[in-house]
XYZ file of C-alpha atoms in Angstrom:
168
model
C 39.008 21.201 42.322
C 35.771 19.591 43.388
C 33.491 20.738 46.166
C 30.059 20.000 47.604
C 26.984 21.404 45.900
C 25.948 23.351 48.984
C 29.286 25.103 49.645
C 29.094 28.877 49.933
C 31.606 31.412 48.593
C 32.891 32.411 52.011
C 33.692 28.809 53.010
C 35.704 28.316 49.848
C 37.605 31.569 50.370
C 38.475 30.575 53.954
C 39.582 27.127 52.780
C 41.898 28.609 50.140
C 43.243 31.157 52.637
C 44.348 28.446 55.077
C 45.508 26.102 52.323
C 47.796 28.746 50.815
C 49.024 29.801 54.285
C 50.204 26.244 54.971
C 51.944 26.090 51.590
C 53.679 29.407 52.269
C 54.905 28.171 55.673
C 56.350 25.113 53.905
C 58.349 27.347 51.573
C 56.193 27.105 48.478
C 56.631 30.338 46.532
C 54.600 29.592 43.430
C 51.582 27.395 42.785
C 49.439 26.700 39.788
C 46.012 25.127 40.120
C 44.517 23.490 37.059
C 41.025 22.207 36.713
C 39.096 20.396 34.058
C 37.118 22.442 31.516
C 34.279 24.425 33.046
C 31.724 22.574 30.939
C 32.100 19.615 33.340
C 31.256 21.743 36.368
C 29.894 25.246 35.857
C 30.342 25.959 39.576
C 34.101 26.360 39.092
C 33.424 30.080 38.864
C 32.968 29.922 42.663
C 36.610 28.848 42.983
C 37.711 31.635 40.644
C 35.812 34.198 42.708
C 37.386 32.935 45.936
C 40.878 33.025 44.396
C 40.362 36.576 43.123
C 39.278 37.695 46.605
C 42.664 36.418 47.830
C 44.416 38.376 45.038
C 45.313 35.387 42.894
C 44.915 35.575 39.149
C 42.854 33.118 37.183
C 43.611 32.151 33.631
C 41.931 29.896 31.137
C 43.378 27.241 28.866
C 41.981 26.284 25.521
C 40.226 22.963 25.494
C 38.018 20.993 23.192
C 34.977 19.223 24.492
C 32.831 16.952 22.374
C 29.553 16.240 24.143
C 28.372 12.671 23.721
C 24.638 12.518 23.184
C 22.131 11.085 20.738
C 23.219 13.459 17.953
C 25.803 11.749 15.692
C 29.291 13.267 15.705
C 29.202 13.977 11.968
C 26.153 16.198 12.506
C 28.095 18.291 15.058
C 30.933 19.285 12.738
C 31.126 21.715 9.844
C 30.634 20.459 6.299
C 34.316 21.074 5.494
C 35.336 18.978 8.517
C 32.889 16.278 7.469
C 34.529 16.152 4.029
C 37.985 15.762 5.636
C 36.639 13.015 7.879
C 35.174 11.138 4.896
C 38.501 11.371 3.063
C 40.435 10.221 6.132
C 38.091 7.247 6.617
C 38.951 6.079 3.097
C 42.718 6.400 3.668
C 43.099 5.254 7.278
C 41.907 2.657 9.725
C 41.232 3.132 13.429
C 41.752 0.638 16.223
C 41.657 0.320 19.976
C 44.897 -1.143 21.316
C 45.643 -3.253 24.356
C 47.521 -1.747 27.309
C 50.349 -4.158 26.487
C 51.010 -1.913 23.464
C 51.662 1.119 25.685
C 55.368 1.275 24.811
C 54.608 1.365 21.085
C 52.074 4.181 21.515
C 54.268 6.137 23.947
C 57.281 5.894 21.627
C 55.229 7.117 18.665
C 53.777 10.085 20.578
C 57.163 10.947 22.086
C 58.703 11.003 18.585
C 55.965 13.316 17.323
C 56.516 15.664 20.259
C 60.283 15.631 19.760
C 59.768 16.771 16.140
C 58.005 19.853 17.535
C 60.631 20.463 20.247
C 58.152 19.399 22.915
C 58.409 16.764 25.595
C 56.044 14.555 27.513
C 55.421 15.288 31.184
C 55.954 11.673 32.262
C 58.697 9.176 31.479
C 57.633 5.847 30.043
C 58.359 4.059 33.323
C 56.210 6.570 35.281
C 53.337 6.185 32.835
C 53.697 2.409 32.739
C 53.496 2.242 36.532
C 50.382 4.439 36.496
C 48.713 2.375 33.767
C 49.470 -0.846 35.675
C 47.922 0.696 38.793
C 44.758 1.813 36.950
C 44.570 -0.487 33.889
C 40.822 -0.049 33.305
C 41.169 3.746 33.228
C 43.658 3.942 30.346
C 42.612 3.491 26.731
C 44.965 3.406 23.745
C 43.963 4.095 20.152
C 45.718 4.561 16.850
C 44.983 5.629 13.295
C 47.052 3.876 10.631
C 47.376 3.164 6.951
C 48.808 0.062 5.297
C 52.377 0.877 6.351
C 52.504 3.285 9.297
C 50.827 4.702 12.357
C 49.516 8.166 11.483
C 48.166 9.165 14.900
C 47.846 7.748 18.379
C 46.255 8.693 21.681
C 46.478 7.705 25.309
C 43.145 8.533 26.925
C 42.092 8.356 30.547
C 38.594 7.344 31.587
C 38.136 9.906 34.359
C 34.543 8.948 35.092
C 31.543 7.394 33.410
C 30.946 10.743 31.679
C 34.498 11.956 30.960
C 37.166 10.560 28.633
C 40.272 12.758 28.840
C 42.822 12.889 26.036
C 46.058 12.605 28.008
C 48.708 12.305 25.267
C 48.109 12.477 21.549
């Protein structure tokens, strides 16, 4: 949910009221709104307030945000995490992949999810179509050793400031 800087609480409440009324008329019985982590826009609390006034409940999901600034990443993590990172850097290599390797990355991630009895929200063909539509917004990475892929990620460049981990 994004809104203008100068919006006031009452306007947002009225907007949600009419928005939900239209959904109800169309037979929608349940909705779930998800937003990006609050660190990207601290004004999201305005939306939460408006939703609470309309008797909707607001929940929070866990998320991890790593701010990118002049401070090196290794200085932002605990010493124990730094030691694990140093060990991993000796055992594994990291590379950015081309979008033409999407199937390889998707198959790897899907296999990892299947091992945990989880599934991906998009089929490969749906994701492939989306990546072809927005090729500059999708980034693929993997971590590997001499014989296998150990980890992979499909990330989405949401904006100049936000890189979202979509599937990992």
